[in-house]
Tab-separated table of C-alpha atoms in Angstrom:
chain	number	residue	atom	x	y	z
A	1	MET	CA	0.000	0.000	0.000
A	2	PRO	CA	1.635	3.321	-1.059
A	3	THR	CA	2.211	5.667	1.874
A	4	GLY	CA	4.874	8.018	0.527
A	5	VAL	CA	2.473	10.875	-0.155
A	6	ILE	CA	0.720	10.702	3.231
A	7	PRO	CA	3.145	13.100	5.002
A	8	GLU	CA	2.657	15.660	2.221
A	9	ILE	CA	-1.104	15.389	2.486
A	10	ARG	CA	-0.974	15.681	6.280
A	11	GLN	CA	1.228	18.755	5.969
A	12	GLU	CA	-1.178	20.362	3.511
A	13	ILE	CA	-4.144	19.581	5.741
A	14	ALA	CA	-2.327	21.060	8.730
A	15	LEU	CA	-1.543	24.224	6.772
A	16	ILE	CA	-5.120	24.653	5.607
A	17	GLY	CA	-6.331	23.984	9.137
A	18	GLN	CA	-4.153	26.791	10.465
A	19	GLN	CA	-5.311	29.117	7.698
A	20	THR	CA	-8.919	28.280	8.560
A	21	ARG	CA	-8.304	29.119	12.220
A	22	ASP	CA	-6.618	32.369	11.226
A	23	LEU	CA	-9.540	33.239	8.969
A	24	ALA	CA	-12.017	32.505	11.762
A	25	THR	CA	-10.098	34.883	14.007
A	26	ARG	CA	-10.174	37.579	11.331
A	27	TYR	CA	-13.906	36.982	10.845
A	28	GLU	CA	-14.551	37.553	14.551
A	29	GLN	CA	-12.411	40.679	14.402
A	30	VAL	CA	-14.796	42.106	11.796
A	31	PHE	CA	-17.514	42.220	14.441
A	32	VAL	CA	-15.156	43.570	17.095
A	33	ASN	CA	-14.288	46.394	14.704
A	34	LEU	CA	-17.968	46.946	13.900
A	35	ARG	CA	-18.778	47.162	17.616
A	36	GLN	CA	-16.039	49.731	18.136
A	37	ALA	CA	-17.137	51.771	15.121
A	38	LEU	CA	-20.718	51.810	16.373
A	39	GLN	CA	-19.656	52.855	19.853
A	40	ALA	CA	-17.524	55.711	18.559
A	41	ALA	CA	-20.209	56.978	16.181
A	42	LEU	CA	-23.047	56.772	18.693
A	43	ALA	CA	-21.014	58.666	21.273
A	44	GLN	CA	-21.126	61.683	18.942
A	45	ALA	CA	-24.876	61.518	18.282
A	46	ALA	CA	-27.316	64.125	19.537
A	47	GLY	CA	-30.153	62.148	21.064
A	48	ALA	CA	-31.615	58.661	20.879
A	49	ALA	CA	-33.294	58.993	17.479
A	50	GLN	CA	-30.082	60.154	15.837
A	51	ARG	CA	-28.205	57.280	17.482
A	52	ALA	CA	-30.708	54.862	15.979
A	53	ARG	CA	-30.382	56.354	12.506
A	54	ILE	CA	-26.586	56.260	12.688
A	55	ALA	CA	-26.552	52.676	13.960
A	56	MET	CA	-28.809	51.481	11.163
A	57	THR	CA	-26.786	53.325	8.511
A	58	ILE	CA	-23.562	51.704	9.715
A	59	ALA	CA	-25.204	48.287	9.987
A	60	ASP	CA	-26.701	48.560	6.498
A	61	ALA	CA	-23.271	49.362	5.068
A	62	ALA	CA	-21.696	46.397	6.853
A	63	ALA	CA	-24.485	44.047	5.765
A	64	SER	CA	-24.121	45.190	2.148
A	65	ALA	CA	-20.363	44.601	2.274
A	66	ILE	CA	-20.935	41.073	3.550
A	67	SER	CA	-23.495	40.355	0.840
A	68	GLU	CA	-21.199	41.690	-1.884
A	69	ASN	CA	-17.976	40.045	-0.733
A	70	PHE	CA	-18.622	36.877	1.268
A	71	PRO	CA	-18.981	33.744	-0.868
A	72	ASN	CA	-21.796	31.203	-0.597
A	73	GLN	CA	-24.355	33.604	0.821
A	74	PRO	CA	-27.779	31.995	1.396
A	75	LEU	CA	-30.340	32.648	-1.316
A	76	ARG	CA	-33.115	35.007	-0.267
A	77	ALA	CA	-36.752	34.767	-1.214
A	78	CYS	CA	-37.476	38.201	0.260
A	79	ALA	CA	-39.276	40.599	-2.077
A	80	ALA	CA	-41.339	43.759	-1.879
A	81	GLY	CA	-44.966	43.002	-1.121
A	82	CYS	CA	-44.377	39.659	0.579
A	83	GLY	CA	-45.249	40.918	4.053
A	84	ALA	CA	-45.409	37.620	5.929
A	85	CYS	CA	-42.632	38.637	8.319
A	86	CYS	CA	-44.572	41.850	8.974
A	87	HIS	CA	-46.981	39.761	11.033
A	88	LEU	CA	-44.301	38.710	13.532
A	89	TYR	CA	-43.581	40.378	16.860
A	90	VAL	CA	-40.856	43.032	16.649
A	91	MET	CA	-38.890	44.484	19.537
A	92	VAL	CA	-36.856	47.673	19.268
A	93	PRO	CA	-33.843	49.004	21.172
A	94	PRO	CA	-33.721	52.572	22.509
A	95	GLY	CA	-34.079	55.324	19.933
A	96	VAL	CA	-35.611	53.264	17.159
A	97	ALA	CA	-39.224	54.100	17.989
A	98	GLU	CA	-38.320	57.801	18.049
A	99	ALA	CA	-36.651	57.509	14.634
A	100	VAL	CA	-39.671	55.676	13.225
A	101	ALA	CA	-42.030	58.230	14.789
A	102	ALA	CA	-40.175	61.104	13.129
A	103	HIS	CA	-40.538	59.339	9.781
A	104	VAL	CA	-44.258	58.753	10.381
A	105	LEU	CA	-44.940	62.364	11.318
A	106	ARG	CA	-43.462	63.607	8.058
A	107	ARG	CA	-46.124	61.793	6.039
A	108	LEU	CA	-49.291	61.594	8.171
A	109	ASP	CA	-51.918	64.239	8.820
A	110	ALA	CA	-54.002	64.367	12.003
A	111	LYS	CA	-56.545	61.832	10.711
A	112	GLY	CA	-53.839	59.434	9.589
A	113	LEU	CA	-52.058	59.687	12.928
A	114	ALA	CA	-55.264	59.008	14.836
A	115	GLY	CA	-55.907	55.903	12.736
A	116	LEU	CA	-52.367	54.668	13.215
A	117	ARG	CA	-52.576	55.118	16.970
A	118	LEU	CA	-55.731	52.989	17.045
A	119	ASP	CA	-53.967	50.239	15.103
A	120	LEU	CA	-50.937	50.483	17.392
A	121	GLU	CA	-53.160	50.225	20.453
A	122	ARG	CA	-54.726	47.038	19.083
A	123	ALA	CA	-51.314	45.561	18.296
A	124	ALA	CA	-49.908	46.484	21.706
A	125	ALA	CA	-52.960	45.024	23.432
A	126	ALA	CA	-52.652	41.792	21.452
A	127	ALA	CA	-49.015	41.482	22.496
A	128	GLY	CA	-49.807	42.344	26.099
A	129	ALA	CA	-52.439	39.620	26.263
A	130	LEU	CA	-49.830	36.920	25.630
A	131	THR	CA	-47.543	35.387	28.217
A	132	ASP	CA	-44.943	35.108	25.458
A	133	PRO	CA	-45.380	38.054	23.055
A	134	SER	CA	-42.793	36.577	20.685
A	135	ARG	CA	-45.523	34.142	19.613
A	136	LEU	CA	-47.761	36.983	18.442
A	137	LYS	CA	-48.955	36.913	14.837
A	138	HIS	CA	-50.508	40.304	14.092
A	139	ARG	CA	-50.353	42.521	11.026
A	140	CYS	CA	-47.920	45.380	11.629
A	141	PRO	CA	-49.771	48.712	11.835
A	142	LEU	CA	-47.013	50.186	9.652
A	143	LEU	CA	-47.726	47.800	6.772
A	144	GLY	CA	-49.574	49.615	3.999
A	145	ASP	CA	-52.633	48.449	2.085
A	146	ASP	CA	-50.276	47.554	-0.772
A	147	ASN	CA	-48.390	45.200	1.568
A	148	LEU	CA	-45.368	47.513	1.544
A	149	CYS	CA	-43.703	48.925	4.639
A	150	THR	CA	-44.671	52.567	5.083
A	151	VAL	CA	-41.505	53.293	7.102
A	152	TYR	CA	-39.079	51.155	5.106
A	153	ASP	CA	-36.202	53.647	5.292
A	154	ALA	CA	-36.607	53.867	9.078
A	155	ARG	CA	-37.573	50.248	9.786
A	156	PRO	CA	-36.184	48.654	12.985
A	157	PRO	CA	-32.985	46.585	13.149
A	158	ALA	CA	-34.991	43.394	13.665
A	159	CYS	CA	-36.812	43.960	10.370
A	160	ARG	CA	-33.542	44.640	8.552
A	161	ALA	CA	-31.975	41.533	10.058
A	162	PHE	CA	-34.730	39.109	9.043
A	163	THR	CA	-34.206	37.165	5.824
A	164	SER	CA	-35.594	33.921	4.453
A	165	HIS	CA	-34.778	31.404	1.751
A	166	SER	CA	-38.439	30.394	1.461
A	167	ALA	CA	-41.470	32.651	1.126
A	168	ALA	CA	-43.677	29.601	1.637
A	169	ALA	CA	-42.002	28.902	4.975
A	170	CYS	CA	-42.593	32.493	6.049
A	171	ARG	CA	-46.263	32.286	5.114
A	172	SER	CA	-46.598	29.063	7.059
A	173	LEU	CA	-44.961	30.596	10.120
A	174	ALA	CA	-47.092	33.739	9.992
A	175	PHE	CA	-50.465	32.392	8.915
A	176	ASP	CA	-50.608	28.686	9.799
A	177	PRO	CA	-50.369	28.245	13.577
A	178	GLU	CA	-50.832	24.485	13.226
A	179	GLY	CA	-48.218	24.192	10.484
A	180	PRO	CA	-44.800	22.562	10.803
A	181	VAL	CA	-42.752	25.777	10.539
A	182	THR	CA	-41.775	27.217	13.920
A	183	ALA	CA	-38.718	29.274	12.936
A	184	ILE	CA	-36.983	30.685	9.876
A	185	PRO	CA	-33.237	29.987	9.535
A	186	GLN	CA	-31.311	33.235	9.265
A	187	SER	CA	-28.207	34.314	7.369
A	188	ALA	CA	-25.757	34.246	10.278
A	189	SER	CA	-23.421	37.067	9.263
A	190	HIS	CA	-26.222	39.378	8.122
A	191	PHE	CA	-28.257	38.759	11.266
A	192	ARG	CA	-25.251	39.304	13.513
A	193	VAL	CA	-24.594	42.738	12.034
A	194	TYR	CA	-27.974	43.956	13.254
A	195	GLN	CA	-27.510	42.258	16.606
A	196	GLU	CA	-24.401	44.400	16.977
A	197	ALA	CA	-26.377	47.527	16.093
A	198	THR	CA	-29.056	46.624	18.617
A	199	GLY	CA	-26.506	45.963	21.340
A	200	ALA	CA	-24.719	49.228	20.583
A	201	LEU	CA	-27.946	51.199	21.009
A	202	GLN	CA	-28.657	49.458	24.292
A	203	ARG	CA	-25.160	50.150	25.612
A	204	ALA	CA	-25.349	53.805	24.528
A	205	ALA	CA	-28.643	54.245	26.374
A	206	ARG	CA	-27.233	52.557	29.468
A	207	ALA	CA	-24.157	54.795	29.377
A	208	GLY	CA	-26.453	57.820	29.323
A	209	GLY	CA	-28.420	56.613	32.322
A	210	GLN	CA	-31.485	55.804	30.216
A	211	PRO	CA	-33.567	52.604	30.006
A	212	SER	CA	-31.756	50.131	27.773
A	213	ALA	CA	-34.194	47.236	27.435
A	214	GLN	CA	-35.864	46.436	24.132
A	215	THR	CA	-39.620	46.969	23.967
A	216	GLY	CA	-42.381	45.942	21.593
A	217	LEU	CA	-42.562	48.161	18.516
A	218	ALA	CA	-46.259	49.032	18.858
A	219	ALA	CA	-46.001	49.925	22.542
A	220	ALA	CA	-42.820	51.932	21.973
A	221	LEU	CA	-44.365	53.877	19.091
A	222	LEU	CA	-47.404	54.795	21.170
A	223	VAL	CA	-45.023	56.484	23.591
A	224	ALA	CA	-42.905	58.116	20.879
A	225	LEU	CA	-45.803	59.477	18.808
A	226	PRO	CA	-47.859	62.481	19.927
A	227	GLU	CA	-51.548	61.927	20.551
A	228	GLN	CA	-52.363	64.577	17.963
A	229	ALA	CA	-50.479	65.814	14.903
């Protein structure tokens, strides 16, 4: 049995193994650097809403870089008008509701704001009625009649983070409580970027002596929005 080439193969495997470990270390450093960049940028922001906008801008840029440069990215079935994920419970870190509220107030008149507040109250009540709000399936009050997000440019980190390889799986999760789908696998790198943004906003709030916990989007928006336009 020929064995002369085995040492060469073992050496090559060992080399590739070391390169893989080095690459994994560099990969982790990407997120360390992202965390530091977020912290530095948020420290210069004037107020919670601006912090949220800055965090999402930085996270979007990082997520785009990953999508453009990392090989073997998961295929996405996400498309405008799908809207299934817009029936899932969304939590927001500090500042996001204020940023969304500012976006809303630029486009709604008094009647529109009153209608939105009613929808938000229903959504918040539905979440509050559950022991585990994460199980809530309720149409987002910010989803338009055309099934498009009305605050897309200001949407929360959780919405930006969520992706899916199967629209059918999303529909099953959102609309078929007895169906087999209980979770949607996420693109790890993409999702982690927005986790970093969320954590950065929480840490910034904590550093400023403000509440840092995430809250439900509907409940948070009811606080951030005025009762009248």
